[in-house]
Structure formats: C-alpha cells, structure tokens
Tab-separated table of N, CA and C in Angstrom:
chain	number	residue	atom	x	y	z
A	1492	MET	N	-16.911	20.811	-65.365
A	1492	MET	CA	-17.419	19.284	-66.038
A	1492	MET	C	-16.789	19.211	-67.570
A	1493	ASN	N	-16.751	17.796	-68.228
A	1493	ASN	CA	-16.403	17.874	-69.620
A	1493	ASN	C	-17.771	17.383	-70.066
A	1494	VAL	N	-17.921	17.331	-71.201
A	1494	VAL	CA	-19.286	16.556	-71.952
A	1494	VAL	C	-19.180	15.066	-71.581
A	1495	GLN	N	-18.379	14.468	-71.443
A	1495	GLN	CA	-18.404	12.891	-71.037
A	1495	GLN	C	-18.854	12.801	-69.694
A	1496	ARG	N	-18.323	13.630	-68.610
A	1496	ARG	CA	-18.980	13.072	-67.542
A	1496	ARG	C	-20.415	13.641	-67.383
A	1497	ILE	N	-20.820	14.557	-67.958
A	1497	ILE	CA	-22.419	15.095	-67.980
A	1497	ILE	C	-23.185	14.070	-68.941
A	1498	GLY	N	-22.351	13.458	-69.893
A	1498	GLY	CA	-23.444	12.468	-70.487
A	1498	GLY	C	-23.765	11.237	-69.289
A	1499	PHE	N	-22.503	10.750	-69.047
A	1499	PHE	CA	-22.282	9.526	-68.002
A	1499	PHE	C	-23.681	9.788	-66.791
A	1500	VAL	N	-23.488	11.489	-66.258
A	1500	VAL	CA	-24.271	11.243	-65.083
A	1500	VAL	C	-25.880	11.305	-65.789
A	1501	CYS	N	-26.193	11.832	-66.800
A	1501	CYS	CA	-27.271	12.201	-67.165
A	1501	CYS	C	-28.079	10.500	-67.474
A	1502	GLY	N	-26.934	9.663	-67.978
A	1502	GLY	CA	-27.079	8.311	-68.289
A	1502	GLY	C	-27.594	7.554	-67.379
A	1503	ALA	N	-26.785	7.500	-66.144
A	1503	ALA	CA	-26.904	6.913	-64.931
A	1503	ALA	C	-28.161	7.536	-64.306
A	1504	LEU	N	-28.563	8.688	-63.934
A	1504	LEU	CA	-29.845	9.277	-63.608
A	1504	LEU	C	-31.163	8.757	-64.306
A	1505	PHE	N	-31.034	8.362	-65.489
A	1505	PHE	CA	-32.163	7.896	-66.286
A	1505	PHE	C	-32.410	6.259	-65.947
A	1506	VAL	N	-31.238	5.656	-65.901
A	1506	VAL	CA	-31.171	4.299	-65.965
A	1506	VAL	C	-31.619	4.133	-64.300
A	1507	GLY	N	-31.285	5.153	-63.260
A	1507	GLY	CA	-31.643	5.041	-62.198
A	1507	GLY	C	-33.151	5.543	-61.896
A	1508	SER	N	-33.873	6.088	-62.883
A	1508	SER	CA	-35.030	6.437	-62.467
A	1508	SER	C	-35.990	5.174	-63.400
A	1509	VAL	N	-35.591	4.386	-64.189
A	1509	VAL	CA	-36.276	3.474	-64.689
A	1509	VAL	C	-36.352	2.257	-63.950
A	1510	ALA	N	-35.227	2.367	-63.409
A	1510	ALA	CA	-34.980	0.753	-62.190
A	1510	ALA	C	-35.766	1.200	-61.009
A	1511	LEU	N	-36.023	2.726	-60.585
A	1511	LEU	CA	-36.692	2.626	-59.422
A	1511	LEU	C	-38.283	3.019	-59.756
A	1512	SER	N	-38.468	2.970	-60.854
A	1512	SER	CA	-40.113	3.218	-61.425
A	1512	SER	C	-40.501	1.992	-61.267
A	1513	ALA	N	-39.775	0.933	-61.042
A	1513	ALA	CA	-40.601	-0.144	-60.981
A	1513	ALA	C	-40.692	-1.087	-59.459
A	1514	ILE	N	-40.295	-0.307	-58.792
A	1514	ILE	CA	-40.390	-0.647	-57.221
A	1514	ILE	C	-41.374	0.521	-56.645
A	1515	HIS	N	-42.453	-0.373	-55.859
A	1515	HIS	CA	-43.336	0.774	-55.516
A	1515	HIS	C	-43.059	0.305	-53.518
A	1516	PRO	N	-43.129	1.443	-52.760
A	1516	PRO	CA	-42.774	1.458	-51.792
A	1516	PRO	C	-43.550	0.497	-50.591
A	1517	TRP	N	-44.625	0.473	-50.944
A	1517	TRP	CA	-45.460	-0.478	-50.068
A	1517	TRP	C	-46.009	-1.703	-50.864
A	1518	GLY	N	-45.016	-2.335	-51.827
A	1518	GLY	CA	-45.575	-3.313	-52.191
A	1518	GLY	C	-46.353	-3.333	-53.883
A	1519	ASN	N	-46.935	-4.441	-53.970
A	1519	ASN	CA	-47.562	-4.413	-55.016
A	1519	ASN	C	-48.767	-3.973	-54.512
A	1520	PRO	N	-49.278	-2.450	-55.428
A	1520	PRO	CA	-50.775	-1.999	-54.955
A	1520	PRO	C	-51.828	-2.796	-55.503
A	1521	ARG	N	-51.781	-3.449	-56.286
A	1521	ARG	CA	-52.688	-4.402	-56.956
A	1521	ARG	C	-52.900	-5.787	-56.341
A	1522	SER	N	-52.075	-6.210	-55.318
A	1522	SER	CA	-52.103	-7.153	-54.741
A	1522	SER	C	-53.468	-7.066	-53.825
A	1523	GLY	N	-54.312	-8.355	-53.921
A	1523	GLY	CA	-55.700	-8.393	-52.543
A	1523	GLY	C	-56.565	-7.863	-53.445
A	1524	VAL	N	-56.579	-7.300	-54.793
A	1524	VAL	CA	-57.852	-6.583	-55.428
A	1524	VAL	C	-58.571	-7.886	-56.266
A	1525	GLU	N	-59.743	-7.882	-55.762
A	1525	GLU	CA	-60.722	-8.800	-56.766
A	1525	GLU	C	-60.961	-8.348	-57.909
A	1526	PRO	N	-60.718	-9.085	-58.967
A	1526	PRO	CA	-61.486	-8.484	-60.281
A	1526	PRO	C	-62.586	-7.879	-60.908
A	1527	ARG	N	-63.528	-8.128	-60.460
A	1527	ARG	CA	-64.768	-7.755	-60.332
A	1527	ARG	C	-65.625	-7.369	-59.117
A	1528	ALA	N	-64.799	-6.930	-57.933
A	1528	ALA	CA	-65.094	-5.912	-56.818
A	1528	ALA	C	-65.837	-4.611	-57.261
A	1529	GLN	N	-66.801	-4.357	-56.320
A	1529	GLN	CA	-67.302	-3.289	-56.720
A	1529	GLN	C	-66.554	-2.165	-56.326
A	1530	LEU	N	-66.418	-0.814	-57.087
A	1530	LEU	CA	-65.562	-0.011	-56.795
A	1530	LEU	C	-66.074	0.893	-55.209
A	1531	LEU	N	-65.041	1.013	-54.749
A	1531	LEU	CA	-64.829	1.356	-53.238
A	1531	LEU	C	-65.425	0.811	-52.376
A	1532	GLN	N	-65.396	-0.612	-52.531
A	1532	GLN	CA	-65.719	-1.541	-51.598
A	1532	GLN	C	-65.464	-1.572	-49.863
A	1533	GLY	N	-66.332	-1.587	-49.144
A	1533	GLY	CA	-65.893	-1.319	-47.688
A	1533	GLY	C	-65.549	-0.187	-47.439
A	1534	SER	N	-65.592	0.937	-48.388
A	1534	SER	CA	-65.543	1.911	-48.044
A	1534	SER	C	-66.954	3.195	-47.537
A	1535	ASN	N	-66.817	4.123	-47.019
A	1535	ASN	CA	-67.895	4.991	-46.216
A	1535	ASN	C	-68.391	5.852	-47.281
A	1536	VAL	N	-68.667	5.682	-48.582
A	1536	VAL	CA	-69.008	6.946	-49.673
A	1536	VAL	C	-70.450	6.782	-49.617
A	1537	PRO	N	-71.021	7.638	-49.912
A	1537	PRO	CA	-72.697	7.897	-49.578
A	1537	PRO	C	-72.980	7.489	-51.400
A	1538	GLU	N	-74.068	7.003	-51.313
A	1538	GLU	CA	-74.355	5.853	-52.388
A	1538	GLU	C	-74.600	6.622	-53.928
A	1539	ASP	N	-75.220	7.862	-53.702
A	1539	ASP	CA	-74.945	8.886	-54.825
A	1539	ASP	C	-73.741	9.270	-55.284
A	1540	VAL	N	-72.727	9.361	-54.465
A	1540	VAL	CA	-71.410	9.554	-54.636
A	1540	VAL	C	-70.875	8.284	-55.632
A	1541	ARG	N	-70.777	7.499	-55.128
A	1541	ARG	CA	-70.334	5.853	-55.475
A	1541	ARG	C	-70.893	5.887	-57.076
A	1542	ARG	N	-72.111	6.082	-57.115
A	1542	ARG	CA	-72.456	6.004	-58.725
A	1542	ARG	C	-71.638	7.009	-59.712
A	1543	VAL	N	-71.612	8.070	-59.097
A	1543	VAL	CA	-70.848	9.178	-60.287
A	1543	VAL	C	-69.554	8.464	-60.190
A	1544	LEU	N	-68.800	8.203	-58.862
A	1544	LEU	CA	-67.417	7.910	-59.325
A	1544	LEU	C	-67.327	6.526	-60.159
A	1545	GLU	N	-68.009	5.596	-60.068
A	1545	GLU	CA	-68.356	4.177	-60.644
A	1545	GLU	C	-68.689	4.632	-62.050
A	1546	LYS	N	-69.375	5.665	-62.545
A	1546	LYS	CA	-69.579	5.910	-63.800
A	1546	LYS	C	-68.717	6.811	-64.542
A	1547	LYS	N	-68.086	7.589	-63.883
A	1547	LYS	CA	-67.398	8.411	-64.732
A	1547	LYS	C	-65.776	8.094	-64.144
A	1548	CYS	N	-65.335	7.290	-63.066
A	1548	CYS	CA	-64.078	7.135	-62.989
A	1548	CYS	C	-63.662	5.672	-63.238
A	1549	GLY	N	-64.665	5.068	-62.762
A	1549	GLY	CA	-64.306	3.555	-62.652
A	1549	GLY	C	-64.058	2.861	-63.714
A	1550	ASP	N	-64.280	3.554	-65.004
A	1550	ASP	CA	-63.704	2.459	-66.263
A	1550	ASP	C	-62.237	2.510	-66.520
A	1551	CYS	N	-61.554	3.553	-66.202
A	1551	CYS	CA	-60.272	3.720	-66.355
A	1551	CYS	C	-59.533	3.386	-65.109
A	1552	HIS	N	-59.931	3.963	-63.673
A	1552	HIS	CA	-59.292	3.786	-62.488
A	1552	HIS	C	-59.958	2.411	-61.922
A	1553	SER	N	-59.740	1.663	-62.253
A	1553	SER	CA	-60.296	0.219	-61.522
A	1553	SER	C	-59.926	-1.068	-62.441
A	1554	GLU	N	-59.989	-2.116	-61.492
A	1554	GLU	CA	-59.845	-3.201	-62.525
A	1554	GLU	C	-61.202	-3.757	-63.164
A	1555	ASN	N	-62.094	-2.969	-63.545
A	1555	ASN	CA	-63.086	-3.516	-64.200
A	1555	ASN	C	-63.393	-2.209	-65.774
A	1556	ALA	N	-62.140	-2.276	-66.164
A	1556	ALA	CA	-61.950	-1.252	-67.349
A	1556	ALA	C	-62.218	-1.924	-68.491
A	1557	HIS	N	-63.174	-1.230	-69.414
A	1557	HIS	CA	-63.874	-1.551	-70.793
A	1557	HIS	C	-63.261	-0.548	-71.555
A	1558	TYR	N	-62.387	-1.193	-72.263
A	1558	TYR	CA	-61.465	-0.501	-73.395
A	1558	TYR	C	-62.348	-0.615	-74.914
A	1559	ARG	N	-62.330	0.404	-75.475
A	1559	ARG	CA	-63.298	0.699	-76.363
A	1559	ARG	C	-62.081	0.646	-77.561
A	1560	HIS	N	-62.449	-0.363	-78.610
A	1560	HIS	CA	-61.775	-0.293	-80.012
A	1560	HIS	C	-61.915	0.853	-80.909
A	1561	THR	N	-61.604	1.995	-81.310
A	1561	THR	CA	-62.293	2.822	-82.351
A	1561	THR	C	-61.873	2.113	-83.770
A	1562	PRO	N	-62.675	2.317	-85.006
A	1562	PRO	CA	-61.845	1.973	-86.203
A	1562	PRO	C	-60.974	2.743	-86.536
A	1563	ASP	N	-60.003	2.396	-87.412
A	1563	ASP	CA	-58.605	3.172	-87.817
A	1563	ASP	C	-59.540	4.467	-89.161
C-alpha cells in the first residue's frame, strides 16, 4: 500500500465514523422525555436508591442538569 492510499482509507474511516455518530439505531433517545420529570419515573426502584441516584447521578445524567459556572 502506498502512502496516498493509506491516507485515503484513514480519511474515509474518519468521515464514516463522524457520519455514523449522528445516527442512533433506535431513533432519538431523548424523544418522549418530559423536561422536569422525576428521575427513574415509572421504574421499580426502592426509594432510598432513587434518592441516591437523583442526588449523585441525576445532575449530569438527566434533563434536570444544573450547570455551575466557576469564575476564571
């Protein structure tokens, strides 16, 4: 393989991976999510576990994120 062919293959793989990153196999995973819904709504999770997940994980991994601005 020459250098041009290797560059072309690498470029094609890069463009293909960027294009495929925009496609989700099951559609939009955020469709149907209520903006202020309780985390794990409708699931069968014990209340103490739900509280821990909401406190520790829900800020980043939900639609209820609270971004904190830190001064430079």
